[in-house]
mmCIF file of C-alpha atoms and ligand atoms in Angstrom:
data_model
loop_
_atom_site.group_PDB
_atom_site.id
_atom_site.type_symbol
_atom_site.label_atom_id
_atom_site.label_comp_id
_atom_site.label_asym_id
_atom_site.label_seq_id
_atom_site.Cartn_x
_atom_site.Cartn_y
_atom_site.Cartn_z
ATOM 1 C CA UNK A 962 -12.400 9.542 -15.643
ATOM 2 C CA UNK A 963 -9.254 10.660 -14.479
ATOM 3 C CA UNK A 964 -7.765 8.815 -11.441
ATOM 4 C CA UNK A 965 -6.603 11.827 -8.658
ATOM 5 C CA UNK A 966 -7.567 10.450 -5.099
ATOM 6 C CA UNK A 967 -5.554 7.737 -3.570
ATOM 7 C CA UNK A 968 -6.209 6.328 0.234
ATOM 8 C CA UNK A 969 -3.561 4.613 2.143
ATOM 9 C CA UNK A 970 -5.042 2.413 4.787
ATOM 10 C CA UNK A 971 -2.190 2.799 7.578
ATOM 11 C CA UNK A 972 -4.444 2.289 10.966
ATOM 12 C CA UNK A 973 -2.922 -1.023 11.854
ATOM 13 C CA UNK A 974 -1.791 -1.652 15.066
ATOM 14 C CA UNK A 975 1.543 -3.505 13.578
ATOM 15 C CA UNK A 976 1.820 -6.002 16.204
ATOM 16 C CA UNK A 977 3.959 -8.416 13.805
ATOM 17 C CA UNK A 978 6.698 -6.053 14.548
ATOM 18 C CA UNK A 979 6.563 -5.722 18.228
ATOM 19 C CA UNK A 980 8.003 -3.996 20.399
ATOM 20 C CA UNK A 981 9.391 -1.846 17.567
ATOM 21 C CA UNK A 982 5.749 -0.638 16.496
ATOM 22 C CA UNK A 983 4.820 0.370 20.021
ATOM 23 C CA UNK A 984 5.969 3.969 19.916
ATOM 24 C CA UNK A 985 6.963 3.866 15.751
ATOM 25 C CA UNK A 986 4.005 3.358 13.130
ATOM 26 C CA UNK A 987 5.203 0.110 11.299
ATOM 27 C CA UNK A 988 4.785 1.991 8.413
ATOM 28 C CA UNK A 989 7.663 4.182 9.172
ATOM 29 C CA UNK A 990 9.695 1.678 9.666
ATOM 30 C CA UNK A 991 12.538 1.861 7.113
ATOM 31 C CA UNK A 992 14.346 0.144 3.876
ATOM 32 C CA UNK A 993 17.898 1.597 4.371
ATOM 33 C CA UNK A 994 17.129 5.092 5.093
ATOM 34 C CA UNK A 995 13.707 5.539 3.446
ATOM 35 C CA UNK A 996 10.164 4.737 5.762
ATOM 36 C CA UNK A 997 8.036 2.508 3.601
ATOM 37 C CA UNK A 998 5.263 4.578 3.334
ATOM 38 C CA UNK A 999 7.433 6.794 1.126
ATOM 39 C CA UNK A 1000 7.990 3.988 -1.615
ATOM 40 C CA UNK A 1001 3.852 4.121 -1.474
ATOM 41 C CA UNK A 1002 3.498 7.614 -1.766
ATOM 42 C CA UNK A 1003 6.137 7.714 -4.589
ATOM 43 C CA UNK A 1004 4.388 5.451 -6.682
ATOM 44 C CA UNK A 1005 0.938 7.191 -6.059
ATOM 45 C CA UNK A 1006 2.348 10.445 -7.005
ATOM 46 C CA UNK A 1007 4.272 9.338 -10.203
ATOM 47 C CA UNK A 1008 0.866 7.648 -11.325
ATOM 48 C CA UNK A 1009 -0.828 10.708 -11.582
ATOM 49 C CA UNK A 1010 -2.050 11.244 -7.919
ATOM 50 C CA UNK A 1011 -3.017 14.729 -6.668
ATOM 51 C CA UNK A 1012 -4.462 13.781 -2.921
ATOM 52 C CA UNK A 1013 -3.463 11.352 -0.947
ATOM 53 C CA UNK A 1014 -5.422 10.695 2.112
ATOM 54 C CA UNK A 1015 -3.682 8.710 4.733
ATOM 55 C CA UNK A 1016 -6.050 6.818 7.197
ATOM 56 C CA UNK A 1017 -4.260 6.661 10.630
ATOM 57 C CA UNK A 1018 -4.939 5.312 14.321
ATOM 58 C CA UNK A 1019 -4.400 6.302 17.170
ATOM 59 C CA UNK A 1020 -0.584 6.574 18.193
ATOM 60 C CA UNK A 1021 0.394 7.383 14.672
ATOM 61 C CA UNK A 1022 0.895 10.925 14.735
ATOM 62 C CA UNK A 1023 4.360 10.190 13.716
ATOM 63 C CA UNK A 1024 2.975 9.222 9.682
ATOM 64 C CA UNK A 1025 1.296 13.386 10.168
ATOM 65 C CA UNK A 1026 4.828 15.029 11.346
ATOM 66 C CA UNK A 1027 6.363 13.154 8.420
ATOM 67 C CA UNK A 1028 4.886 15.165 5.826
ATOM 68 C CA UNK A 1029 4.904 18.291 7.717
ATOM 69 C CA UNK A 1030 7.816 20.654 8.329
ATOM 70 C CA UNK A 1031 10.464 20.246 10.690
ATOM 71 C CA UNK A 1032 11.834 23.542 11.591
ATOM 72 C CA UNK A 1033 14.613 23.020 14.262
ATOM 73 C CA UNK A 1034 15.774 20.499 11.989
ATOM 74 C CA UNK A 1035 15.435 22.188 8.387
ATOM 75 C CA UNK A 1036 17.270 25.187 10.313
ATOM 76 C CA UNK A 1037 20.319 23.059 11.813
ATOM 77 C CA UNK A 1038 20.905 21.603 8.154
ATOM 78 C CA UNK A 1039 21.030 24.937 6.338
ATOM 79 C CA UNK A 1040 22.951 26.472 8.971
ATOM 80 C CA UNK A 1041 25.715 23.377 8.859
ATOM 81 C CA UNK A 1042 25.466 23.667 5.104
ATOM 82 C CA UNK A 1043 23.599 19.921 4.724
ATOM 83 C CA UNK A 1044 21.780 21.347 1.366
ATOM 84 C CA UNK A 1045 21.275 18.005 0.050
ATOM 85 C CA UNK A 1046 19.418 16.395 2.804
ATOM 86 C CA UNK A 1047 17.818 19.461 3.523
ATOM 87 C CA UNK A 1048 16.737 19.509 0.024
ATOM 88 C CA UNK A 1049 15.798 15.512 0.976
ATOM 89 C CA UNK A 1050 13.584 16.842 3.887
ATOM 90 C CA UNK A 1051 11.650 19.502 1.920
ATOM 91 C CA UNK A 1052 11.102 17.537 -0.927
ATOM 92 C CA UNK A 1053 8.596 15.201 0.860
ATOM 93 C CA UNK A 1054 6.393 18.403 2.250
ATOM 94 C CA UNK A 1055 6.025 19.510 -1.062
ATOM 95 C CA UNK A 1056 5.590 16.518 -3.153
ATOM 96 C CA UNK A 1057 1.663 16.144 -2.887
ATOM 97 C CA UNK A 1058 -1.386 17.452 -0.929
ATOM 98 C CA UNK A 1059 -1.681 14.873 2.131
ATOM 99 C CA UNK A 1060 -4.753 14.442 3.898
ATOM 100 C CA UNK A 1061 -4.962 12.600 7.593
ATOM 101 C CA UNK A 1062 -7.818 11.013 8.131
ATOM 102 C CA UNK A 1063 -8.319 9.226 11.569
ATOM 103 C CA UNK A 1064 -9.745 5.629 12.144
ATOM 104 C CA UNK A 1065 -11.108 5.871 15.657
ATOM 105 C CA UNK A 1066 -12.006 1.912 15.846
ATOM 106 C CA UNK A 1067 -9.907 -0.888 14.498
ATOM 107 C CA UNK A 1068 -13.016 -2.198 12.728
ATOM 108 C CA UNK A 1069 -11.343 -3.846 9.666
ATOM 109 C CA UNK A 1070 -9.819 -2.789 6.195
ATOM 110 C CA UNK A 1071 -13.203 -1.693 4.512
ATOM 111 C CA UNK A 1072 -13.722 0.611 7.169
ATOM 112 C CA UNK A 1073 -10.866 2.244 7.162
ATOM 113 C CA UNK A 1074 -11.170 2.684 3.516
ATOM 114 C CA UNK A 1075 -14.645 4.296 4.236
ATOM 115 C CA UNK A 1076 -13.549 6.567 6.867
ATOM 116 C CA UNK A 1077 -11.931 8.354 3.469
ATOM 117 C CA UNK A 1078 -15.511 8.941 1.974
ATOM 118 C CA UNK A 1079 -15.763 12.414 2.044
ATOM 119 C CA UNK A 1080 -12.670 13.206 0.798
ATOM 120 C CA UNK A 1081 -12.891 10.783 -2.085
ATOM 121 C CA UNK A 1082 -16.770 12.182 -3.038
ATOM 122 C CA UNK A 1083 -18.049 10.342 -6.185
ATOM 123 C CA UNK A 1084 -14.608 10.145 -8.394
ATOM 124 C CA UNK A 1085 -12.967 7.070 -9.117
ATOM 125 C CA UNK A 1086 -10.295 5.932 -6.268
ATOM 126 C CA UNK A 1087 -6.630 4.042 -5.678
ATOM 127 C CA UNK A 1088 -6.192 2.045 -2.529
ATOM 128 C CA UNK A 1089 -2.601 1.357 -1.812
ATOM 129 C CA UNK A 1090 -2.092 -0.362 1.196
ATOM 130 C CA UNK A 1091 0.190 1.361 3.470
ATOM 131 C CA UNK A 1092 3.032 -1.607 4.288
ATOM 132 C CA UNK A 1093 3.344 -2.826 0.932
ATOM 133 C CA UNK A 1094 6.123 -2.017 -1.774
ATOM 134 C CA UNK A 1095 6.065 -2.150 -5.431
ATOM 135 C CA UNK A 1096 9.214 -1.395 -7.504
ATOM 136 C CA UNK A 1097 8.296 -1.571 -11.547
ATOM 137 C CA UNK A 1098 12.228 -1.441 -13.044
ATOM 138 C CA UNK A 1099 11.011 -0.180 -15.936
ATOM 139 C CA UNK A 1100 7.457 0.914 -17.526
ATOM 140 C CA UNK A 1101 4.711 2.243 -15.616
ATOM 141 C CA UNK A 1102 4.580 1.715 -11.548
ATOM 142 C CA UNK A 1103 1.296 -0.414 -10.425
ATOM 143 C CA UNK A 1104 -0.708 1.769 -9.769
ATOM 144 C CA UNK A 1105 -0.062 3.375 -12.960
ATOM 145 C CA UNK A 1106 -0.847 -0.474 -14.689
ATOM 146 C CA UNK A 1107 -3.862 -0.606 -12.567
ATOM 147 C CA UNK A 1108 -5.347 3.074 -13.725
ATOM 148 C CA UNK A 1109 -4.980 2.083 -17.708
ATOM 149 C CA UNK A 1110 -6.648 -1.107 -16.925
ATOM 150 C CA UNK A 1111 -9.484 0.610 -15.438
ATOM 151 C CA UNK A 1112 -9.554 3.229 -18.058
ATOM 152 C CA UNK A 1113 -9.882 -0.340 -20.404
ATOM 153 C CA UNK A 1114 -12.680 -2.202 -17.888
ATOM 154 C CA UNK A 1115 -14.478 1.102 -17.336
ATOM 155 C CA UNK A 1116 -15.110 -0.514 -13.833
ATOM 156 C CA UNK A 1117 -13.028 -1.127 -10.517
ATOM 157 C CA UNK A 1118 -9.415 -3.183 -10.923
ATOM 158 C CA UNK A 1119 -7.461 -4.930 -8.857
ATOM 159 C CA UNK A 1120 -4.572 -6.476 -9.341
ATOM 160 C CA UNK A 1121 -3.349 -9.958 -8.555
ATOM 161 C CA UNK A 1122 -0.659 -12.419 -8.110
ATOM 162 C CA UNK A 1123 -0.501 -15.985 -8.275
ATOM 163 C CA UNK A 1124 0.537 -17.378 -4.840
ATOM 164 C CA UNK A 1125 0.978 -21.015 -4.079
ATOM 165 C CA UNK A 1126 -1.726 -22.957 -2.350
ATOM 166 C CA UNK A 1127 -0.119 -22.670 1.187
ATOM 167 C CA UNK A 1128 -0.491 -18.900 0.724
ATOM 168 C CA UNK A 1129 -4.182 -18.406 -0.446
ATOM 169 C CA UNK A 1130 -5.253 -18.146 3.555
ATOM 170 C CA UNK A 1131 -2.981 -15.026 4.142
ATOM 171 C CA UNK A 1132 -4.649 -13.025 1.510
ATOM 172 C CA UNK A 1133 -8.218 -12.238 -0.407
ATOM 173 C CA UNK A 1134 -8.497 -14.591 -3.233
ATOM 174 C CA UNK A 1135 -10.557 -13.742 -6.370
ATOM 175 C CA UNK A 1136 -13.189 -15.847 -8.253
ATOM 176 C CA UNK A 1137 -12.849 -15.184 -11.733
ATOM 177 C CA UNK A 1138 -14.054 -16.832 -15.003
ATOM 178 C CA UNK A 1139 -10.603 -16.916 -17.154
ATOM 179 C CA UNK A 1140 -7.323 -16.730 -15.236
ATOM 180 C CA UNK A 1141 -5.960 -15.863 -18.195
ATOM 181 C CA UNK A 1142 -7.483 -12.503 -19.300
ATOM 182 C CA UNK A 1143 -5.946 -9.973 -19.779
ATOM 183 C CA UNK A 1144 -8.747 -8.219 -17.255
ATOM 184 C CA UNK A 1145 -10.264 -10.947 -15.834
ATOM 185 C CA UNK A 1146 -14.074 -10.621 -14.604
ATOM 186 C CA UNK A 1147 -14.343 -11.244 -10.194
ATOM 187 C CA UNK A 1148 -17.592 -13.201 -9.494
ATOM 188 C CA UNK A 1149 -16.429 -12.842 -5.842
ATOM 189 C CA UNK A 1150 -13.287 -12.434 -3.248
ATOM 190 C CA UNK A 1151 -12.606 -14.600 -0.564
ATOM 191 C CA UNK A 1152 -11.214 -12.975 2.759
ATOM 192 C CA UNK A 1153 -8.227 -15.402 3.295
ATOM 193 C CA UNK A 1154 -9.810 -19.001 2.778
ATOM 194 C CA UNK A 1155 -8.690 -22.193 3.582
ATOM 195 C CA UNK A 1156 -6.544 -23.902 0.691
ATOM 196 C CA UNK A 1157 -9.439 -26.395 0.140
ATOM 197 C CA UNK A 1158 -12.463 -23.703 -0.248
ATOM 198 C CA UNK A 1159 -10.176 -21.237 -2.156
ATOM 199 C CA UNK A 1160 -11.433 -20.264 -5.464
ATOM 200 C CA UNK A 1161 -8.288 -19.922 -7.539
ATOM 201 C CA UNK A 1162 -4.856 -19.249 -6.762
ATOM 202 C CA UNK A 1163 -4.789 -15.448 -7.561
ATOM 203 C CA UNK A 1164 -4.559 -13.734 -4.448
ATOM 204 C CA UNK A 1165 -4.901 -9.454 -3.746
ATOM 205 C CA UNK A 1166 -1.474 -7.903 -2.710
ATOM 206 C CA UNK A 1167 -3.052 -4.401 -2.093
ATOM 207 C CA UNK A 1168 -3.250 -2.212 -4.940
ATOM 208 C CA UNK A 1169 -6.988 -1.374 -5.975
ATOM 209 C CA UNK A 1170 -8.395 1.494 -8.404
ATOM 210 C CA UNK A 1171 -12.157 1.513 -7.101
ATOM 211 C CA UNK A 1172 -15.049 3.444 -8.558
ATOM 212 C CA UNK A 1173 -17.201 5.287 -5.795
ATOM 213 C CA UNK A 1174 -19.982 2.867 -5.469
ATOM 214 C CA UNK A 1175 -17.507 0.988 -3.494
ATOM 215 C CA UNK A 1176 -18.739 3.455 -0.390
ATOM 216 C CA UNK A 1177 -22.244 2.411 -0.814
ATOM 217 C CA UNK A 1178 -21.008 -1.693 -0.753
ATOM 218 C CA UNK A 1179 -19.419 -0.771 2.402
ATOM 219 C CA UNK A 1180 -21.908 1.495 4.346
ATOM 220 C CA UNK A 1181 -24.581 -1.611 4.055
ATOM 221 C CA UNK A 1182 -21.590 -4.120 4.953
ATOM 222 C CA UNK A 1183 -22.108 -6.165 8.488
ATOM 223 C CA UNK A 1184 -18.715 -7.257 9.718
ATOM 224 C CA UNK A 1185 -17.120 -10.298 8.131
ATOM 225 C CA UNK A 1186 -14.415 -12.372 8.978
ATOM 226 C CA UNK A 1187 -12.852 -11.610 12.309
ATOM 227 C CA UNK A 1188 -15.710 -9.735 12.983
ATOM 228 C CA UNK A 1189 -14.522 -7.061 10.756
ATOM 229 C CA UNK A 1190 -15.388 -4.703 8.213
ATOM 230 C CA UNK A 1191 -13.772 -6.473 5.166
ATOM 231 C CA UNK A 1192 -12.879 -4.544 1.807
ATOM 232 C CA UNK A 1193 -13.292 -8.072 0.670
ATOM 233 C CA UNK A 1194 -17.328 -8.322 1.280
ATOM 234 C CA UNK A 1195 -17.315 -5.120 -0.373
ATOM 235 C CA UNK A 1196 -15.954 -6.045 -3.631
ATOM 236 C CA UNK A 1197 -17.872 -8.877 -4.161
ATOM 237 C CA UNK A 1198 -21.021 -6.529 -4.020
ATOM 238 C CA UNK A 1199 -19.607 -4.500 -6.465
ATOM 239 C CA UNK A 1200 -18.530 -7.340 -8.473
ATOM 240 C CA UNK A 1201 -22.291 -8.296 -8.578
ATOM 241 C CA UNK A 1202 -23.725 -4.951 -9.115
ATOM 242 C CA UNK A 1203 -21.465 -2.765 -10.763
ATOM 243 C CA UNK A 1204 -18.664 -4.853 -12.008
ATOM 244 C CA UNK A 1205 -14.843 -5.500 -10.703
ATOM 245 C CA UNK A 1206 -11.980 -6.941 -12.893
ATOM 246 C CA UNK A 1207 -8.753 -8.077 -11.937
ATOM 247 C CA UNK A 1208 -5.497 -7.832 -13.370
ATOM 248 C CA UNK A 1209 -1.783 -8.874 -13.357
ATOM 249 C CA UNK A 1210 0.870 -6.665 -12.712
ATOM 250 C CA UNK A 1211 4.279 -6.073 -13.376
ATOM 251 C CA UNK A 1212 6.731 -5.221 -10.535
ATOM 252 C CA UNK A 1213 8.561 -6.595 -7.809
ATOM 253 C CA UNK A 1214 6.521 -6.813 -4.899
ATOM 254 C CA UNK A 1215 7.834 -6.649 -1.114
ATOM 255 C CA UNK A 1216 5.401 -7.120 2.153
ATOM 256 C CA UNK A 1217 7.456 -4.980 4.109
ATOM 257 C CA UNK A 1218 4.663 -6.053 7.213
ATOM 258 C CA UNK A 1219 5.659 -8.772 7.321
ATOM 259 C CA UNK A 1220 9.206 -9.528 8.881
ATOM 260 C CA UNK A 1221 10.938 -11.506 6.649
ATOM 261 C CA UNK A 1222 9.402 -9.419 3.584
ATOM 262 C CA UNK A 1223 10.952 -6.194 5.347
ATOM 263 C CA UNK A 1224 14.561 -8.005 5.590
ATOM 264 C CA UNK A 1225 14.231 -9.002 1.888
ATOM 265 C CA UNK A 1226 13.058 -5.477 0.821
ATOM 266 C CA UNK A 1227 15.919 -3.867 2.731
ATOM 267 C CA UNK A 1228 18.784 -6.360 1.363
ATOM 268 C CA UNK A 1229 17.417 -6.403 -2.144
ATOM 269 C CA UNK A 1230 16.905 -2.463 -2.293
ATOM 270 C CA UNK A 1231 19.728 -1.697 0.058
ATOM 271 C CA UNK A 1232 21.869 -3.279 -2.793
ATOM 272 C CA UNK A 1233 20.727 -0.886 -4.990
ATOM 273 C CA UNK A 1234 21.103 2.110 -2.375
ATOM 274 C CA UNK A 1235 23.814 4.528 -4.202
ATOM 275 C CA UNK A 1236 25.749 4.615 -0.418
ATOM 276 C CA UNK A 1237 25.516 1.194 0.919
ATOM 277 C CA UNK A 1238 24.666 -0.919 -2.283
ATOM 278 C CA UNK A 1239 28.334 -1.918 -3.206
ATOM 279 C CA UNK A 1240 29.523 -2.705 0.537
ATOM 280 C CA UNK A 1241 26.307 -4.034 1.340
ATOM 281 C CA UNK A 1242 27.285 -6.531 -1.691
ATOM 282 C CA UNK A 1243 30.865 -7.901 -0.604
ATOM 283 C CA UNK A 1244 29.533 -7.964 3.124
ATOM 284 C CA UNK A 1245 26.831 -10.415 1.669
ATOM 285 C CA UNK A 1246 29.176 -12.645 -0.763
ATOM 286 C CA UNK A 1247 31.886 -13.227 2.243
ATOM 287 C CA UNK A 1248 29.349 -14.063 5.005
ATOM 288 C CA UNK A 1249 30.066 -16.974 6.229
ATOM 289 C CA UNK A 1250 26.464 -19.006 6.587
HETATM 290 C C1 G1P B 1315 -5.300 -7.328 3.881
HETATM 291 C C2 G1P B 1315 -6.576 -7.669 3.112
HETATM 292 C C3 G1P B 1315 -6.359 -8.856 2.172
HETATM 293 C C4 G1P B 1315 -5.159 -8.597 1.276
HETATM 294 C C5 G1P B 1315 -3.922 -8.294 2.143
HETATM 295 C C6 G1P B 1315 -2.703 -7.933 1.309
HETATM 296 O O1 G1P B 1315 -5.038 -8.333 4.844
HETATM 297 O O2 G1P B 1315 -7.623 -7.898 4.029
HETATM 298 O O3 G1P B 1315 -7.516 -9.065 1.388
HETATM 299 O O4 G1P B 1315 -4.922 -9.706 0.438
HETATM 300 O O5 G1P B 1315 -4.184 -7.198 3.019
HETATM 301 O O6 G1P B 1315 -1.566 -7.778 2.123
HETATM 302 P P1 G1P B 1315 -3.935 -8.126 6.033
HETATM 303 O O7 G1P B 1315 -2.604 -8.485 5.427
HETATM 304 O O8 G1P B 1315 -4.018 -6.702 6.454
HETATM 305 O O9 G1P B 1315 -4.361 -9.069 7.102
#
């Protein structure tokens, strides 16, 4: 089944990056001169993605203007002659159909993933969460990886990563059989355990390709850890009903939400930024540490 509906969870309240996120949606925050929400949309759209329903909160009506038009400033950069960036600013209305979705309730990550329901209907779904960043240098992005290794499983994928053992309680961990597979079969996920009741080392950074059922795992969910509605509890159902695989993928991964993830993402890709990249270079080699 082709893979056309993507949901980007983006209702967090960001409070890692406080006071910054009290008036700006952390997700807007940016790498150089790009928000990171972008980088996410990018690599929905060049995996095949046709609708792209962002789930927002309250105080987020920023992440809605972004993809709309600006008029007053469209109009002051074609009448100064700033054709590129204008081109820039147009580019991102037109790129893909964007749906806003509102999360009234901070009730957890599996709500806010069912708050996309009808939208979504009964096709097969990505989930890319909305502060992380995936750069694939070359071959297919991850969601891309993710959508031929579901087209393989004929179920839900996930991918993983290997973190080390003082990282497992930041992150769902998969169960699997063979954490070597290719696709590896989940038994069960783990909303961020403990080192000592974690059951591997392979831990979710946020990409998903889900088949519908998912909705139904939620809808009978009650709240988890934290008292929340975990995407977590919901994948082990499916795991046990339906089926869920998991995956490895191929890309660098940033947690831009995460502070010292957003300072890596924007020296590492600001070194690659056509304008800043070289300077940004020497400045680094002659600081003085
Ligand atoms: C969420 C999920 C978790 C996942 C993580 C990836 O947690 O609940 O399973 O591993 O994202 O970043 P959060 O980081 O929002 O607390």
């Amino acid at each position: 089944m082709p893979l056309k509906k993507a949901v980007i969870p983006a209702a967090g309240l960001g409070t890692r990056f406080l006071p910054a996120t009290k008036t700006v949606p952390k997700e807007l925050l940016p790498i150089v001169d790009k928000p990171i929400l972008l980088y996410v949309v990018e690599e929905a759209i060049a995996a095949g993605i046709e609708d792209i329903v962002i789930v927002a909160g309250r105080n987020k009506n920023a992440i809605e203007d972004f993809f709309d038009r600006s008029y007053e400033l469209e109009d002051t950069l074609y009448k100064t002659g700033k054709t590129e960036l204008l081109k820039v600013v147009k580019d991102i209305q037109e790129m893909v159909q964007v749906i806003s979705i509102r999360q009234k309730e901070a009730k957890g990550l599996g709500h806010a993933v069912y708050t996309a329901k009808p939208v979504v209907g009964d096709q097969p779904f990505a989930v890319l969460l909305g502060d992380e960043i995936m750069i694939a240098t070359d071959g297919p992005n991850v969601t891309a990886q993710l959508h031929q290794a579901f087209e393989k499983s004929g179920a839900s994928t996930v991918a993983v990563m290997e973190v080390p053992n003082s990282d497992v309680h930041k992150y769902g961990i998969v169960a699997v059989d063979d954490t070597e597979a290719d696709l590896m079969k989940v038994h069960s996920v783990v909303e961020k355990p403990a080192a000592e009741e974690a059951p591997s080392r392979l831990a979710l950074p946020g990409r998903y390709v889900f088949s519908s059922s998912l909705f139904d795992h939620i809808e009978a969910l009650p709240p988890g850890k934290n008292g929340e509605i975990q995407l977590t509890d919901a994948m082990t159902h499916q795991a046990q009903n339906q089926g869920l695989f998991a995956t490895r993928f191929v890309a660098k991964r940033y947690d831009a939400g995460d502070k010292l993830g957003y300072l890596q993402a924007n020296i590492e890709l600001g070194l690659q930024h056509p304008q800043v990249g070289q300077d940004l270079k020497l400045y680094l080699k002659n600081l003085k540490l």
